Coordinates of N, CA, C and O in Angstrom, one line a residue:
X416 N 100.9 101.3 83.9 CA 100.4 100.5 85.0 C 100.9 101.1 86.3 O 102.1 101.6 86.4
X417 N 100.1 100.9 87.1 CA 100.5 101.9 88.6 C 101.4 101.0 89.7 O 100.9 100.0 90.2
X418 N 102.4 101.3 90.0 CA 103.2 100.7 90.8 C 103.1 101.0 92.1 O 102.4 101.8 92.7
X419 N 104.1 100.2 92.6 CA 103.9 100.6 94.3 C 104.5 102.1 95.5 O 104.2 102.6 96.6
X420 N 105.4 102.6 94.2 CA 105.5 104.0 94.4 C 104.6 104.5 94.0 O 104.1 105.3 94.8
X421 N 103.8 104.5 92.9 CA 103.2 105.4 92.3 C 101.9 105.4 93.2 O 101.3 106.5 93.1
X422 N 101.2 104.6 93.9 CA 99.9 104.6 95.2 C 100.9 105.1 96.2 O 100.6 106.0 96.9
X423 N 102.2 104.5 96.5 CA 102.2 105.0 98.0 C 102.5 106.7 97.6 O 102.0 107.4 98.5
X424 N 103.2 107.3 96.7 CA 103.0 108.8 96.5 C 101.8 109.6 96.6 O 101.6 110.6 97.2
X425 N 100.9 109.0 95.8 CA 99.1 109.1 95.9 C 99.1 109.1 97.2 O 99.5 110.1 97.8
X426 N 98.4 107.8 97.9 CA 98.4 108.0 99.3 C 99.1 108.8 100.0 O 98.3 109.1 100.9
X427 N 99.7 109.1 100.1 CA 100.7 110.1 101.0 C 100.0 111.4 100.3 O 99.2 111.8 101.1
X428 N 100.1 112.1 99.1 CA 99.3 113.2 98.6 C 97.9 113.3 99.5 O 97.6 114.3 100.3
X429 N 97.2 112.1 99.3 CA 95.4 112.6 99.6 C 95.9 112.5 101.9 O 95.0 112.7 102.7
X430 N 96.4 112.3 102.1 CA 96.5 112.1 103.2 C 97.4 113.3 104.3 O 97.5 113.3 105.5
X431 N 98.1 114.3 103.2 CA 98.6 115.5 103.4 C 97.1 116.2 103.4 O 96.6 116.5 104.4
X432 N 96.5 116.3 101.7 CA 95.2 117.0 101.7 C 94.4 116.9 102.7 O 93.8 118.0 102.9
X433 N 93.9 115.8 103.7 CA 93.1 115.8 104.1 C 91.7 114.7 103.8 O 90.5 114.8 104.3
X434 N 92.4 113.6 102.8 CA 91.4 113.4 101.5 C 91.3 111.6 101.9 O 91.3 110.7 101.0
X435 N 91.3 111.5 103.6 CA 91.2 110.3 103.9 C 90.9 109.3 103.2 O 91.6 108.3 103.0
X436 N 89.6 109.7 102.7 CA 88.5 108.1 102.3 C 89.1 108.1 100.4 O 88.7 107.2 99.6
X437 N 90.1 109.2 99.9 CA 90.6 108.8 98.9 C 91.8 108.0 99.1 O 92.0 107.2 98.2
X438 N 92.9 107.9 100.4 CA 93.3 107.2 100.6 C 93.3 105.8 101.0 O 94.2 105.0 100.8
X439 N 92.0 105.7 101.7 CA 91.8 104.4 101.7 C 91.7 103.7 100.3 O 92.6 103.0 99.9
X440 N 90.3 104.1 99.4 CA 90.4 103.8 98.5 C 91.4 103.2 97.8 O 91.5 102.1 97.3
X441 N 92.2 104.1 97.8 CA 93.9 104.0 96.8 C 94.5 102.5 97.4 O 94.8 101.5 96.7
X442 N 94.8 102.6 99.1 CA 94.9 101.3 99.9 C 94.3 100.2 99.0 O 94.8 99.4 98.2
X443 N 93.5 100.5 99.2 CA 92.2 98.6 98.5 C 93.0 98.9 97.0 O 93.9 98.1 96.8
X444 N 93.0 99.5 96.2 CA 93.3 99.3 94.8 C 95.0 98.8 95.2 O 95.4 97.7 94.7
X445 N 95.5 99.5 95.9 CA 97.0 98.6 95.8 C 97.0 97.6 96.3 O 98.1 97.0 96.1
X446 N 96.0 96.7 97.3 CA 96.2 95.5 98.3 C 95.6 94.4 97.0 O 96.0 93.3 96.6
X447 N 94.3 95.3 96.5 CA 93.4 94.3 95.0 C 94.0 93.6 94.1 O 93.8 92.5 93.6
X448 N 95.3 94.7 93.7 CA 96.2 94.1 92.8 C 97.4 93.4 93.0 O 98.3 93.5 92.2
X449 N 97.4 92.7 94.3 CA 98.5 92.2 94.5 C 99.6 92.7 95.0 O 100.2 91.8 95.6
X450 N 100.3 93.9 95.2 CA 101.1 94.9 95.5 C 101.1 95.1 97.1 O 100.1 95.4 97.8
X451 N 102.5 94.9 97.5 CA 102.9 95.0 98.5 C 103.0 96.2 98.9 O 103.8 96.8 98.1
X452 N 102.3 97.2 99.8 CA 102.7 98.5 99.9 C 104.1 98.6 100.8 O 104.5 97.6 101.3
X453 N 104.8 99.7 100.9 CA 106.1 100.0 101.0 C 106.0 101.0 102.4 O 105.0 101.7 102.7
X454 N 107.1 101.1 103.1 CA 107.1 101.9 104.8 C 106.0 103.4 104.6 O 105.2 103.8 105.4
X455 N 106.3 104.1 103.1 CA 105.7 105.3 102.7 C 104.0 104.9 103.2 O 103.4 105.1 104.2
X456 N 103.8 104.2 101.8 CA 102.4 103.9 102.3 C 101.6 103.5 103.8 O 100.5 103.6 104.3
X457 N 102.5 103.1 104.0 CA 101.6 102.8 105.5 C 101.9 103.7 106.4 O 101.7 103.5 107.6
X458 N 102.5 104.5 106.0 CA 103.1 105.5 107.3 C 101.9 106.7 106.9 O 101.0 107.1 107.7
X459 N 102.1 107.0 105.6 CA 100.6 107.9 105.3 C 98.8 106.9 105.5 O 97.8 107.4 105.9
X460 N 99.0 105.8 105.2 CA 97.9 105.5 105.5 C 97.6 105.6 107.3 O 96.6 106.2 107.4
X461 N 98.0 105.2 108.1 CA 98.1 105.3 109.3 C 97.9 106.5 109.8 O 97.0 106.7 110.7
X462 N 98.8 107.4 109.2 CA 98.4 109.1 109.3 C 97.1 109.8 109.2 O 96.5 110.5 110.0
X463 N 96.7 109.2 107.7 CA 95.2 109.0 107.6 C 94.3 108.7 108.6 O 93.4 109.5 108.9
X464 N 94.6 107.7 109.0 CA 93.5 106.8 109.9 C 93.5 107.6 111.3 O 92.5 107.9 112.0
X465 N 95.2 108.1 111.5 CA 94.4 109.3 112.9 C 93.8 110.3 112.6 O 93.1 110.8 113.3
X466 N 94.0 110.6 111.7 CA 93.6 112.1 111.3 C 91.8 111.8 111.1 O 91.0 112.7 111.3
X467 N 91.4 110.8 110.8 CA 90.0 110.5 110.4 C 89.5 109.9 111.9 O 88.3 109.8 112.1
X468 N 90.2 109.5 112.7 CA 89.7 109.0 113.9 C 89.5 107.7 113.8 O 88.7 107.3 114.7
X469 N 89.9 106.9 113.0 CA 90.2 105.4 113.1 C 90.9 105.0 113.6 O 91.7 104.6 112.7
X470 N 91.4 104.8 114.8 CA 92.2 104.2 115.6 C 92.4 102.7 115.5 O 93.6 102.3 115.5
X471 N 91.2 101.7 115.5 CA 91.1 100.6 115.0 C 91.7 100.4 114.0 O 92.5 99.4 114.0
X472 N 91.5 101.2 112.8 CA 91.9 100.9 111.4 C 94.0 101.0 111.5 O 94.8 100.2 111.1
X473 N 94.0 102.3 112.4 CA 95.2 102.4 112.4 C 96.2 100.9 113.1 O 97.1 100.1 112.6
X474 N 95.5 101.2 114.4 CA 96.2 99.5 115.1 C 96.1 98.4 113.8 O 97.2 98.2 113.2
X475 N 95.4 97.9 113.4 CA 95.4 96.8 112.0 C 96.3 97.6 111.1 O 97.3 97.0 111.4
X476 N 96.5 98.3 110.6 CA 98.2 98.6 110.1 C 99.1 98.3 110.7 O 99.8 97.3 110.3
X477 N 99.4 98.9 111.9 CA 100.5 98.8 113.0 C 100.9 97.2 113.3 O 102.0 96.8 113.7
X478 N 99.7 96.4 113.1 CA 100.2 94.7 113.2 C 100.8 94.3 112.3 O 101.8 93.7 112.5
X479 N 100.1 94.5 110.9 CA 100.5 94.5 109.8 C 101.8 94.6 109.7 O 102.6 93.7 109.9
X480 N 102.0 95.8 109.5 CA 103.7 96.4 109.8 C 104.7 95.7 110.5 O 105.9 95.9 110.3
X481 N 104.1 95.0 111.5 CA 104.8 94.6 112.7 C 105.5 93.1 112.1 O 106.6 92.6 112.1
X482 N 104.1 92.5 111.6 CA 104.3 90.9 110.5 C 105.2 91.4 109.7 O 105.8 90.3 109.7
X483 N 105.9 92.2 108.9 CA 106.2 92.2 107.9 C 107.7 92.8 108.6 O 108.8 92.6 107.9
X484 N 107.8 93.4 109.6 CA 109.3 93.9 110.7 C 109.4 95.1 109.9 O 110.6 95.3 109.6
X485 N 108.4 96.1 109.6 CA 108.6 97.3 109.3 C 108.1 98.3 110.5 O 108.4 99.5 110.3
X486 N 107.4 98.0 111.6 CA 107.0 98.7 112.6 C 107.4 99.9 112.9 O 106.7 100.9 113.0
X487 N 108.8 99.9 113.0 CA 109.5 101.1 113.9 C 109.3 102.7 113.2 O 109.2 103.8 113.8
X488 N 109.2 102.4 111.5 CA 109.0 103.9 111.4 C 107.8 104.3 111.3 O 107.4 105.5 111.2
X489 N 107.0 103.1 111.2 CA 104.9 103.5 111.4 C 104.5 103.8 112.4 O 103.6 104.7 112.4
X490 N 105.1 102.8 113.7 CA 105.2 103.5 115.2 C 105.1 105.2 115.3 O 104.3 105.9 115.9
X491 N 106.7 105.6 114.5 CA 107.3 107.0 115.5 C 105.9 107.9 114.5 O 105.3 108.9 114.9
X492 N 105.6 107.4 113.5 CA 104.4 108.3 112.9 C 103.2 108.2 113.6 O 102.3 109.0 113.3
X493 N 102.9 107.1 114.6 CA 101.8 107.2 115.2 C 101.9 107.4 116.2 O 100.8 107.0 116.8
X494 N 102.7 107.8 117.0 CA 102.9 108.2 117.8 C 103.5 109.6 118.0 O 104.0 110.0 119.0
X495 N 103.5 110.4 116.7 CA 103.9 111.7 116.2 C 103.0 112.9 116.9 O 102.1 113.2 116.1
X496 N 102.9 113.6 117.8 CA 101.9 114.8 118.5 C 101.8 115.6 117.4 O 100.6 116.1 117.6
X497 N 102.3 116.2 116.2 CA 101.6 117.0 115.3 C 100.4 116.1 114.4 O 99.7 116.6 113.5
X498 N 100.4 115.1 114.7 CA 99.3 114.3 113.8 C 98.3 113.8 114.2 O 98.5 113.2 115.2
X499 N 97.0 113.7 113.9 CA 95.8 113.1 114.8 C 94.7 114.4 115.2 O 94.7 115.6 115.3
X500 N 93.6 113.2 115.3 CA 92.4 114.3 115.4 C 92.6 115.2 116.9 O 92.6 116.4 117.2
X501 N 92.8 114.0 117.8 CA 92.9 114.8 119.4 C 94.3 115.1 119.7 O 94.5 114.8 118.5
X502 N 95.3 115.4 120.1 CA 96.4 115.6 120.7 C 96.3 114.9 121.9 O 97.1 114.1 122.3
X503 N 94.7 115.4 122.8 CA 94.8 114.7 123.9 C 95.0 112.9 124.1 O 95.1 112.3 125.2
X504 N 94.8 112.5 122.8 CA 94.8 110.9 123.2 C 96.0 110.1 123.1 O 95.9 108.9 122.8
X505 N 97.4 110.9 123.5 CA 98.8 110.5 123.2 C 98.7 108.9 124.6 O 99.7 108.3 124.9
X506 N 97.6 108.7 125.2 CA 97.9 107.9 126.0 C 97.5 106.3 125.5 O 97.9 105.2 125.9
X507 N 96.6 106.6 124.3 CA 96.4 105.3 123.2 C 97.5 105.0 122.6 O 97.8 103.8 122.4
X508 N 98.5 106.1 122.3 CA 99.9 105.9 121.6 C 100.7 105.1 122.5 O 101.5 104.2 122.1
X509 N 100.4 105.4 123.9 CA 101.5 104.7 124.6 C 101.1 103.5 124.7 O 101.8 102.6 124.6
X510 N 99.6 103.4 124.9 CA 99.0 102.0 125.0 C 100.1 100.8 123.9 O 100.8 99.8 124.2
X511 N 99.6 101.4 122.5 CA 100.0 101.0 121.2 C 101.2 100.6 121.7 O 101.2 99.5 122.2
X512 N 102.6 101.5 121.6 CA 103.5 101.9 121.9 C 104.5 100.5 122.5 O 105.5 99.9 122.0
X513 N 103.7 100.3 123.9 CA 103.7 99.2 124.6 C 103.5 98.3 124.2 O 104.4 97.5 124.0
X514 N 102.3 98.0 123.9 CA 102.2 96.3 123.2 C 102.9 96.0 122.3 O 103.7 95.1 122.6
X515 N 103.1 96.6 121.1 CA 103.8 96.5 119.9 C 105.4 96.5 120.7 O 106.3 96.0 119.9
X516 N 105.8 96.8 121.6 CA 107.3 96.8 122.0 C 107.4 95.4 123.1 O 108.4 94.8 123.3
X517 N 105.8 95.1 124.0 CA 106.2 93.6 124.4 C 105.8 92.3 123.1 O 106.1 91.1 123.2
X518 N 105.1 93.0 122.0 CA 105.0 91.5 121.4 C 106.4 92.0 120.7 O 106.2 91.3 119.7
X519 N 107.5 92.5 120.5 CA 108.7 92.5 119.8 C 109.3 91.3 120.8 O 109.6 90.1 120.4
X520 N 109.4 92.0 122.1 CA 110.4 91.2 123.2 C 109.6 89.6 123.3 O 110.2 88.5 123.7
X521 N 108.9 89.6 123.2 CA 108.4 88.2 123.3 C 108.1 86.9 121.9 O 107.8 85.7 122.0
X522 N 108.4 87.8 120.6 CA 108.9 87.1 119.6 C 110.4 86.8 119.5 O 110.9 85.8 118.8
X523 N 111.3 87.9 120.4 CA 112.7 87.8 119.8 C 113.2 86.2 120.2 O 114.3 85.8 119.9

């Protein structure tokens, strides 16, 4: 039976390759069965999601993450310049960047 290393290793695999929409996939099979995914997984899925040009998709992780107080290492990955379809759109990261660091200060 597949555990939550064993998808978030997967995901992180198809999301090195290139192999987006296998990662998602993998996502819904680990969310289907109950399974909490772990910093790994959503750090590659997110990865994913720039690399495919879902920025949307990506922000809905990054809240996610945020609910759960894992944010900070899904952040520095999306906000990472070797990752992503454009390089040029490092100003959505700051956008992101910002919100996610005023809704921190305004929950503390």
């Amino acid at each position: 039976e597949p555990n939550v290393i064993t998808y978030s290793s997967a995901i992180a695999a198809c999301e090195r390759s290139s192999q987006w929409r296998k990662a998602f996939d993998l996502w819904s099979d680990l969310r289907n069965r109950g399974l909490e995914p772990d910093i790994l997984a959503y750090n590659s899925i997110i990865s994913a999601c720039k690399k495919s040009g879902q920025w949307r998709r990506a922000l809905t992780f990054l809240e996610e993450l945020q609910e759960r107080g894992l944010e900070s290492t899904a952040v520095s990955v999306f906000l990472s310049k070797e990752s992503g379809p454009r390089r040029g759109l490092s100003w959505l990261s700051s956008v992101v960047f910002f919100e996610l660091e005023g809704r921190k200060l305004t929950h503390s």
